[in-house]
């Protein structure tokens, strides 16, 4: 692993990233601003740690910057740039987004907003149990509308059938499994950033909102919902941070699953504490909540990952001791 | 000593002495058998030196980081060599007694405790003071050369095997709450101590109701200051939630791995089985990761505090999720089967129901998180 970046430098970078994300709501502008701040160098010098601070900032600011393309491309051993995007697995999946059918490759996956401006897309496909990597012209995937529950977000679904002669196979450098792990750890940090923002909003609302002559924060039912959210966030955070020192793919999957569970539960509890205002479009809460739904589905979700993890344990007949003192 | 070298040396020693250290009984064994074997394992560890690391030289330890104690308990629990419950009392009580008792008392009394020659117990809760510990009423009045203790305690674990008891008593006015509490180290065989066991729902006599009737405790057995008992009790809390939790986490890991092996052997490859195992594993990993961070903060000399309520909630969830999966996936074993393995699953399943109750209920922990970590202000 590369040298870890000094804590003071990290704090500065984190602040810079958050400010840039807050100022550039458009995904393309945000990508450019982060490249200007040295995001690519950081990812090269300290991939896991760099992704952790950038994605944590993504979560807190709810920015739609397309940094996941860079994390995955970098883990696959490619030189990252704003001209390169990646096709991600279909919702809730960790398997490659494409498979070969005769002379064509059938794609069912997710892409970020960067697909609209990129020249090249990286496409992983599965055939006969092994994963092949290829590049295609990004225009083949362009033009899909950014719809869905979170139109302001970066991700949209893409289905396509690409003729075999449009595909340039490339030599695998990084493996697909390590790319999945890198994406899962980064997304775990994003989900925890989303969760911490939602918890902070709900906490402040509970303190400010008065009913029956007292702050609703004084009611135990509300206190316990917020406390449960914090406990799930801290447990998931510890595992996500642990991934900095341990590249085990199983730990990465656990981090993503725990972070998804923490963020989804926090979203539910925070919305209940916010009550009526949290159901409106006037309050910002719904943006974070919808982004959480979307990010949870990327590279395996809190619903799907426990099944994958359990199957892995069953195939090994035992549970590995992942966390060492 | 470097923790990894220590662990390797310990593993080699445990491998070499496996026969002597393995329980002589099958299944869980009776409580008498468990306690006898626990003492044997503790003594072997102490005499080999492994059980003395992580304890200060003032109590005949060999020094080094408390991480070393966490490692010893982890290895013992992963191998299932000794029941962790009596061991818990050492990790909970000994560090605080070392910090707060008179040095000559700690130097004389603590070594046989950590060697496993004798057991101690903890007299905190009372019938009317459970979660609300500051409302205890068991009294100690000054007498010639010491104290006279009268009152009642409950949930005192292992008193039938114990030589001494760390007791919280009321020395201030009845309404003095946490300001009027004192900690004493009492000999269980003192005249005036009597107890009656309480049978738990998993069929054991883990704890007892204890009566103190004019029990004399000499001045030298004061732990901390007169009316300083609350500080002593609060000092215990972080120890209870660091090393002890790490040990119990290792036991949960072993039982989880047993469950995975049993489900794998049954051929059940359903999504339901995989999901239940995956969820139980992620709860366990979240706890272990958090607890690892806590061990390192403690070893680094940091003061542990209310944030350990999060560790408590996480280990409780891990335990409940694990044994829910046991019941769900081993169809009918908990309810009907009577072989040794089933009896152990049943015992552990039933015992898991105590996890959200002992050591401060799940609700109290959430109250602490809300008040102290989320800063939500006072409750109505």
Tab-separated table of C-alpha atoms in Angstrom, chain B:
chain	number	residue	atom	x	y	z
B	1	UNK	CA	6.161	-7.001	23.806
B	2	UNK	CA	4.909	-6.802	20.236
B	3	UNK	CA	1.302	-8.109	20.135
B	4	UNK	CA	1.816	-10.227	17.011
B	5	UNK	CA	4.894	-12.005	18.423
B	6	UNK	CA	2.993	-12.505	21.652
B	7	UNK	CA	0.068	-14.047	19.805
B	8	UNK	CA	2.277	-16.413	17.836
B	9	UNK	CA	4.102	-17.545	20.989
B	10	UNK	CA	0.794	-18.000	22.773
B	11	UNK	CA	-0.688	-20.009	19.892
B	12	UNK	CA	2.343	-22.299	19.857
B	13	UNK	CA	2.074	-22.796	23.612
B	14	UNK	CA	-1.678	-23.486	23.403
B	15	UNK	CA	-1.089	-25.982	20.587
B	16	UNK	CA	1.569	-27.778	22.641
B	17	UNK	CA	-0.647	-27.942	25.740
B	18	UNK	CA	-3.962	-28.586	24.043
B	19	UNK	CA	-4.633	-31.860	25.832
B	20	UNK	CA	-4.115	-30.461	29.318
B	21	UNK	CA	-6.104	-27.288	28.584
B	22	UNK	CA	-9.127	-28.808	26.834
B	23	UNK	CA	-12.191	-29.256	29.041
B	24	UNK	CA	-12.375	-32.797	30.471
B	25	UNK	CA	-16.183	-32.776	30.226
B	26	UNK	CA	-18.371	-33.050	27.138
B	27	UNK	CA	-20.752	-30.286	26.153
B	28	UNK	CA	-21.106	-27.303	28.464
B	29	UNK	CA	-20.414	-29.237	31.670
B	30	UNK	CA	-21.846	-28.441	35.085
B	31	UNK	CA	-21.025	-25.124	36.714
B	32	UNK	CA	-18.691	-26.845	39.184
B	33	UNK	CA	-16.848	-28.511	36.319
B	34	UNK	CA	-16.637	-25.249	34.379
B	35	UNK	CA	-15.265	-23.287	37.310
B	36	UNK	CA	-12.714	-25.987	38.180
B	37	UNK	CA	-11.484	-26.088	34.598
B	38	UNK	CA	-11.442	-22.318	34.315
B	39	UNK	CA	-9.121	-22.211	37.356
B	40	UNK	CA	-6.861	-24.825	35.811
B	41	UNK	CA	-6.554	-22.859	32.554
B	42	UNK	CA	-5.946	-19.557	34.360
B	43	UNK	CA	-3.231	-21.098	36.543
B	44	UNK	CA	-1.508	-22.704	33.546
B	45	UNK	CA	-1.532	-19.350	31.742
B	46	UNK	CA	-0.214	-17.546	34.785
B	47	UNK	CA	2.543	-20.046	35.497
B	48	UNK	CA	3.656	-20.023	31.849
B	49	UNK	CA	3.877	-16.212	32.004
B	50	UNK	CA	1.220	-15.532	29.310
B	51	UNK	CA	-1.398	-14.753	31.957
B	52	UNK	CA	0.851	-12.203	33.659
B	53	UNK	CA	1.435	-9.948	30.666
B	54	UNK	CA	-0.661	-6.793	30.505
B	55	UNK	CA	-0.756	-6.584	34.319
B	56	UNK	CA	1.498	-4.167	36.230
B	57	UNK	CA	4.513	-5.406	38.176
B	58	UNK	CA	2.932	-4.075	41.385
B	59	UNK	CA	0.561	-7.070	41.317
B	60	UNK	CA	3.224	-9.504	40.128
B	61	UNK	CA	2.433	-8.970	36.451
B	62	UNK	CA	5.012	-8.790	33.671
B	63	UNK	CA	3.843	-5.425	32.345
B	64	UNK	CA	3.105	-4.586	28.722
B	65	UNK	CA	0.018	-3.341	26.943
B	66	UNK	CA	-3.514	-4.374	28.016
B	67	UNK	CA	-3.838	-5.547	24.394
B	68	UNK	CA	-1.928	-8.644	25.499
B	69	UNK	CA	-4.730	-9.527	27.935
B	70	UNK	CA	-7.257	-9.068	25.166
B	71	UNK	CA	-5.252	-11.474	22.995
B	72	UNK	CA	-5.037	-14.161	25.695
B	73	UNK	CA	-8.797	-14.125	26.266
B	74	UNK	CA	-9.464	-14.079	22.537
B	75	UNK	CA	-7.374	-17.189	21.879
B	76	UNK	CA	-8.894	-19.053	24.831
B	77	UNK	CA	-12.421	-18.234	23.672
B	78	UNK	CA	-11.758	-18.991	20.012
B	79	UNK	CA	-10.584	-22.437	21.084
B	80	UNK	CA	-13.388	-22.852	23.623
B	81	UNK	CA	-10.916	-23.791	26.368
B	82	UNK	CA	-12.632	-22.045	29.289
B	83	UNK	CA	-15.962	-20.447	30.054
B	84	UNK	CA	-15.549	-16.646	29.742
B	85	UNK	CA	-17.989	-15.631	32.493
B	86	UNK	CA	-15.745	-16.053	35.580
B	87	UNK	CA	-12.856	-14.545	33.614
B	88	UNK	CA	-14.999	-11.480	33.006
B	89	UNK	CA	-14.854	-10.607	36.697
B	90	UNK	CA	-11.049	-10.314	36.556
B	91	UNK	CA	-11.092	-7.946	33.607
B	92	UNK	CA	-13.911	-5.907	35.133
B	93	UNK	CA	-12.690	-5.654	38.727
B	94	UNK	CA	-8.908	-6.094	38.885
B	95	UNK	CA	-7.829	-2.965	36.916
B	96	UNK	CA	-9.988	-0.704	39.085
B	97	UNK	CA	-8.910	-2.353	42.345
B	98	UNK	CA	-5.284	-1.853	41.238
B	99	UNK	CA	-6.001	1.836	40.538
B	100	UNK	CA	-8.038	2.634	43.655
B	101	UNK	CA	-7.237	0.195	46.495
B	102	UNK	CA	-4.357	0.774	48.909
B	103	UNK	CA	-1.216	-0.412	47.089
B	104	UNK	CA	-0.313	-3.003	49.734
B	105	UNK	CA	-3.845	-4.444	49.597
B	106	UNK	CA	-3.781	-4.678	45.782
B	107	UNK	CA	-0.294	-6.222	45.853
B	108	UNK	CA	-1.410	-8.903	48.300
B	109	UNK	CA	-4.939	-9.695	47.101
B	110	UNK	CA	-4.911	-9.234	43.315
B	111	UNK	CA	-2.270	-11.868	42.302
B	112	UNK	CA	-4.286	-14.919	43.467
B	113	UNK	CA	-7.320	-13.413	41.669
B	114	UNK	CA	-5.596	-13.056	38.303
B	115	UNK	CA	-3.905	-16.436	38.748
B	116	UNK	CA	-7.338	-18.059	38.976
B	117	UNK	CA	-6.708	-19.347	42.513
B	118	UNK	CA	-9.754	-17.505	43.732
B	119	UNK	CA	-12.767	-15.741	42.272
B	120	UNK	CA	-14.266	-12.380	43.124
B	121	UNK	CA	-17.714	-11.009	42.602
B	122	UNK	CA	-19.341	-7.629	42.135
B	123	UNK	CA	-22.034	-6.327	44.509
B	124	UNK	CA	-23.599	-3.348	42.751
B	125	UNK	CA	-27.279	-3.924	41.902
B	126	UNK	CA	-30.038	-4.008	44.479
B	127	UNK	CA	-33.701	-4.979	44.233
B	128	UNK	CA	-34.620	-1.275	44.002
B	129	UNK	CA	-31.479	-0.094	42.197
B	130	UNK	CA	-31.002	-1.706	38.799
B	131	UNK	CA	-30.522	0.720	35.954
B	132	UNK	CA	-30.728	3.498	38.558
B	133	UNK	CA	-27.525	2.469	40.322
B	134	UNK	CA	-27.099	5.783	42.172
B	135	UNK	CA	-30.149	4.965	44.303
B	136	UNK	CA	-28.553	2.031	46.204
B	137	UNK	CA	-29.457	1.772	49.882
B	138	UNK	CA	-27.241	-1.039	51.290
B	139	UNK	CA	-25.561	0.919	54.127
B	140	UNK	CA	-22.113	1.052	55.665
B	141	UNK	CA	-21.721	2.826	59.024
B	142	UNK	CA	-18.401	3.738	60.616
B	143	UNK	CA	-17.403	1.450	63.501
B	144	UNK	CA	-14.197	0.895	65.364
B	145	UNK	CA	-11.462	0.303	62.747
B	146	UNK	CA	-13.809	-0.143	59.839
B	147	UNK	CA	-17.375	-0.339	58.607
B	148	UNK	CA	-20.534	-2.230	59.420
B	149	UNK	CA	-22.444	-3.167	56.262
B	150	UNK	CA	-26.150	-3.994	56.252
B	151	UNK	CA	-28.496	-4.398	53.343
B	152	UNK	CA	-29.323	-6.444	50.303
B	153	UNK	CA	-27.725	-6.968	46.880
B	154	UNK	CA	-28.956	-8.887	43.860
B	155	UNK	CA	-27.542	-10.376	40.625
B	156	UNK	CA	-24.230	-11.071	42.369
B	157	UNK	CA	-22.599	-13.511	39.951
B	158	UNK	CA	-20.584	-16.513	41.182
B	159	UNK	CA	-20.742	-15.565	44.858
B	160	UNK	CA	-20.914	-19.276	45.726
B	161	UNK	CA	-17.381	-19.641	44.322
B	162	UNK	CA	-16.079	-16.223	45.315
B	163	UNK	CA	-13.568	-15.281	47.984
B	164	UNK	CA	-14.092	-11.498	47.819
B	165	UNK	CA	-16.674	-9.006	46.650
B	166	UNK	CA	-16.318	-5.429	45.369
B	167	UNK	CA	-19.296	-3.830	47.070
B	168	UNK	CA	-20.954	-0.447	46.569
B	169	UNK	CA	-22.531	0.869	49.773
B	170	UNK	CA	-24.389	3.973	50.912
B	171	UNK	CA	-22.237	6.006	53.305
B	172	UNK	CA	-23.939	9.361	52.814
B	173	UNK	CA	-27.463	10.466	53.719
B	174	UNK	CA	-30.252	8.344	52.156
B	175	UNK	CA	-30.900	10.964	49.438
B	176	UNK	CA	-27.230	11.586	48.632
B	177	UNK	CA	-27.415	9.727	45.291
B	178	UNK	CA	-24.013	9.250	43.595
B	179	UNK	CA	-22.299	11.617	46.082
B	180	UNK	CA	-22.806	9.324	49.096
B	181	UNK	CA	-21.566	5.982	47.757
B	182	UNK	CA	-18.415	4.149	48.849
B	183	UNK	CA	-16.661	1.067	47.417
B	184	UNK	CA	-15.399	-1.673	49.746
B	185	UNK	CA	-13.583	-4.948	49.176
B	186	UNK	CA	-15.397	-7.487	51.348
B	187	UNK	CA	-14.461	-11.062	52.217
B	188	UNK	CA	-17.404	-13.260	51.276
B	189	UNK	CA	-16.772	-15.573	54.269
B	190	UNK	CA	-17.199	-12.683	56.753
B	191	UNK	CA	-19.803	-13.294	59.477
B	192	UNK	CA	-23.152	-11.813	58.451
B	193	UNK	CA	-22.914	-12.536	54.687
B	194	UNK	CA	-25.602	-14.912	53.458
B	195	UNK	CA	-26.927	-15.611	49.999
B	196	UNK	CA	-29.531	-17.594	48.149
B	197	UNK	CA	-29.017	-18.569	44.517
B	198	UNK	CA	-31.343	-17.368	41.755
B	199	UNK	CA	-32.034	-19.888	39.022
B	200	UNK	CA	-31.869	-18.391	35.539
B	201	UNK	CA	-34.207	-19.368	32.712
B	202	UNK	CA	-31.350	-21.289	31.095
B	203	UNK	CA	-31.210	-23.530	34.130
B	204	UNK	CA	-28.140	-22.229	35.913
B	205	UNK	CA	-27.355	-20.573	39.220
B	206	UNK	CA	-25.214	-17.833	37.754
B	207	UNK	CA	-26.113	-15.306	40.390
B	208	UNK	CA	-27.598	-14.832	43.829
B	209	UNK	CA	-29.471	-12.542	46.163
B	210	UNK	CA	-27.087	-11.535	48.955
B	211	UNK	CA	-27.848	-10.282	52.467
B	212	UNK	CA	-25.376	-8.313	54.545
B	213	UNK	CA	-26.168	-8.196	58.257
B	214	UNK	CA	-23.769	-6.038	60.277
B	215	UNK	CA	-20.818	-7.316	58.239
B	216	UNK	CA	-17.532	-5.870	59.492
B	217	UNK	CA	-15.157	-4.548	56.820
B	218	UNK	CA	-11.783	-3.163	57.986
B	219	UNK	CA	-10.687	0.360	56.975
B	220	UNK	CA	-7.849	-0.977	54.850
B	221	UNK	CA	-10.445	-2.475	52.491
B	222	UNK	CA	-11.714	0.911	51.371
B	223	UNK	CA	-11.430	1.230	47.556
B	224	UNK	CA	-10.873	4.863	46.627
B	225	UNK	CA	-12.160	7.595	48.964
B	226	UNK	CA	-15.019	7.537	51.433
B	227	UNK	CA	-18.029	8.734	49.397
B	228	UNK	CA	-15.889	8.318	46.259
B	229	UNK	CA	-17.508	5.044	45.201
B	230	UNK	CA	-19.268	6.489	42.172
B	231	UNK	CA	-15.906	7.367	40.666
B	232	UNK	CA	-14.768	3.792	41.281
B	233	UNK	CA	-17.895	2.416	39.598
B	234	UNK	CA	-17.418	4.730	36.622
B	235	UNK	CA	-13.771	3.647	36.360
B	236	UNK	CA	-14.910	0.029	36.037
B	237	UNK	CA	-17.179	0.755	33.107
B	238	UNK	CA	-14.539	1.242	30.383
B	239	UNK	CA	-12.731	-1.964	31.451
B	240	UNK	CA	-15.990	-3.849	31.331
B	241	UNK	CA	-16.468	-2.561	27.797
B	242	UNK	CA	-13.010	-3.122	26.358
B	243	UNK	CA	-11.122	-6.313	27.187
B	244	UNK	CA	-14.183	-8.216	28.392
B	245	UNK	CA	-16.164	-7.381	25.267
B	246	UNK	CA	-13.271	-8.434	23.071
B	247	UNK	CA	-13.226	-11.807	24.821
B	248	UNK	CA	-16.969	-12.281	24.436
B	249	UNK	CA	-16.740	-11.222	20.787
B	250	UNK	CA	-14.273	-14.082	20.253
B	251	UNK	CA	-16.752	-16.522	21.787
B	252	UNK	CA	-19.497	-15.192	19.506
B	253	UNK	CA	-17.170	-15.606	16.528
B	254	UNK	CA	-16.532	-19.255	17.429
B	255	UNK	CA	-20.247	-19.955	17.812
B	256	UNK	CA	-20.976	-18.171	14.532
B	257	UNK	CA	-18.364	-20.262	12.770
B	258	UNK	CA	-19.945	-23.394	14.312
B	259	UNK	CA	-23.285	-22.284	12.883
B	260	UNK	CA	-21.841	-21.715	9.400
B	261	UNK	CA	-20.268	-25.190	9.449
B	262	UNK	CA	-23.519	-26.793	10.606
B	263	UNK	CA	-25.633	-25.022	7.962
B	264	UNK	CA	-23.062	-25.828	5.258
B	265	UNK	CA	-23.105	-29.501	6.295
B	266	UNK	CA	-26.913	-29.552	6.074
B	267	UNK	CA	-26.690	-28.574	2.411
B	268	UNK	CA	-29.000	-25.585	2.879
B	269	UNK	CA	-27.954	-23.116	0.186
B	270	UNK	CA	-31.139	-21.036	0.199
B	271	UNK	CA	-31.066	-17.248	0.021
B	272	UNK	CA	-32.824	-17.238	3.394
B	273	UNK	CA	-29.961	-19.128	5.014
B	274	UNK	CA	-27.290	-17.069	3.275
B	275	UNK	CA	-28.986	-13.790	4.219
B	276	UNK	CA	-29.364	-14.723	7.887
B	277	UNK	CA	-25.704	-15.744	8.060
B	278	UNK	CA	-24.556	-12.648	6.177
B	279	UNK	CA	-26.515	-10.361	8.471
B	280	UNK	CA	-25.271	-12.069	11.624
B	281	UNK	CA	-21.704	-11.864	10.320
B	282	UNK	CA	-21.920	-8.182	9.494
B	283	UNK	CA	-23.252	-7.384	12.974
B	284	UNK	CA	-20.352	-9.318	14.454
B	285	UNK	CA	-17.784	-7.622	12.230
B	286	UNK	CA	-19.179	-4.157	13.035
B	287	UNK	CA	-18.812	-4.948	16.735
B	288	UNK	CA	-15.315	-6.427	16.406
B	289	UNK	CA	-14.112	-3.496	14.351
B	290	UNK	CA	-15.464	-0.951	16.801
B	291	UNK	CA	-14.093	-2.929	19.743
B	292	UNK	CA	-10.680	-3.188	18.081
B	293	UNK	CA	-10.606	0.624	17.845
B	294	UNK	CA	-11.552	0.812	21.530
B	295	UNK	CA	-8.766	-1.607	22.593
B	296	UNK	CA	-6.256	0.540	20.761
B	297	UNK	CA	-7.512	3.718	22.375
B	298	UNK	CA	-7.212	2.087	25.796
B	299	UNK	CA	-3.733	0.722	25.010
B	300	UNK	CA	-2.729	4.196	23.792
B	301	UNK	CA	-3.530	5.609	27.222
B	302	UNK	CA	-6.731	7.388	26.209
B	303	UNK	CA	-9.549	7.788	28.699
B	304	UNK	CA	-12.536	5.703	27.658
B	305	UNK	CA	-15.951	7.095	28.446
B	306	UNK	CA	-19.592	7.238	27.403
B	307	UNK	CA	-18.783	6.443	23.771
B	308	UNK	CA	-18.337	2.815	24.898
B	309	UNK	CA	-22.151	2.678	25.093
B	310	UNK	CA	-21.908	2.239	21.314
B	311	UNK	CA	-19.691	-0.831	21.795
B	312	UNK	CA	-22.266	-2.197	24.242
B	313	UNK	CA	-25.155	-1.730	21.827
B	314	UNK	CA	-23.162	-3.265	18.967
B	315	UNK	CA	-22.163	-6.406	20.892
B	316	UNK	CA	-25.757	-6.805	22.054
B	317	UNK	CA	-26.989	-6.645	18.448
B	318	UNK	CA	-24.289	-9.084	17.350
B	319	UNK	CA	-25.308	-11.586	20.010
B	320	UNK	CA	-29.050	-11.269	19.331
B	321	UNK	CA	-28.586	-11.509	15.542
B	322	UNK	CA	-26.367	-14.565	15.882
B	323	UNK	CA	-28.749	-16.562	18.063
B	324	UNK	CA	-31.787	-15.482	16.081
B	325	UNK	CA	-30.013	-16.987	13.057
B	326	UNK	CA	-29.297	-20.133	15.089
B	327	UNK	CA	-32.969	-20.595	15.873
B	328	UNK	CA	-34.088	-19.725	12.339
B	329	UNK	CA	-31.593	-21.931	10.506
B	330	UNK	CA	-31.274	-24.973	12.775
B	331	UNK	CA	-34.928	-25.930	12.478
B	332	UNK	CA	-36.324	-27.040	15.839
B	333	UNK	CA	-32.938	-27.658	17.491
B	334	UNK	CA	-33.413	-24.968	20.115
B	335	UNK	CA	-36.968	-26.094	20.837
B	336	UNK	CA	-36.792	-29.885	20.749
B	337	UNK	CA	-33.408	-31.572	20.494
B	338	UNK	CA	-31.585	-32.940	23.512
B	339	UNK	CA	-28.154	-34.036	22.341
B	340	UNK	CA	-25.113	-32.210	23.744
B	341	UNK	CA	-24.688	-29.881	20.771
B	342	UNK	CA	-28.379	-28.933	20.813
B	343	UNK	CA	-28.282	-28.341	24.558
B	344	UNK	CA	-25.397	-25.897	24.047
B	345	UNK	CA	-27.236	-24.074	21.268
B	346	UNK	CA	-30.297	-23.844	23.500
B	347	UNK	CA	-28.296	-22.577	26.487
B	348	UNK	CA	-26.543	-19.960	24.356
B	349	UNK	CA	-29.784	-18.948	22.655
B	350	UNK	CA	-31.514	-18.409	25.997
B	351	UNK	CA	-28.491	-16.628	27.468
B	352	UNK	CA	-28.462	-14.199	24.532
B	353	UNK	CA	-31.730	-12.822	25.895
B	354	UNK	CA	-29.746	-11.402	28.834
B	355	UNK	CA	-27.464	-9.373	26.537
B	356	UNK	CA	-29.788	-6.335	26.258
B	357	UNK	CA	-30.342	-6.387	30.040
B	358	UNK	CA	-27.057	-6.837	31.906
B	359	UNK	CA	-24.397	-4.148	32.214
B	360	UNK	CA	-26.966	-1.375	31.674
B	361	UNK	CA	-30.049	-2.146	29.587
B	362	UNK	CA	-30.275	-1.444	25.873
B	363	UNK	CA	-32.618	1.467	26.711
B	364	UNK	CA	-30.177	3.003	29.179
B	365	UNK	CA	-27.414	2.781	26.573
B	366	UNK	CA	-29.606	4.586	24.042
B	367	UNK	CA	-30.423	7.228	26.629
B	368	UNK	CA	-26.695	7.775	27.137
B	369	UNK	CA	-26.012	7.993	23.401
B	370	UNK	CA	-28.845	10.494	22.997
B	371	UNK	CA	-27.846	12.679	25.930
B	372	UNK	CA	-24.063	12.531	25.847
B	373	UNK	CA	-23.100	11.772	22.240
B	374	UNK	CA	-25.950	13.425	20.310
B	375	UNK	CA	-26.335	16.219	22.859
B	376	UNK	CA	-30.137	16.176	22.674
B	377	UNK	CA	-30.595	17.896	26.026
B	378	UNK	CA	-32.580	16.511	28.967
B	379	UNK	CA	-35.335	13.950	28.603
B	380	UNK	CA	-38.883	14.938	29.461
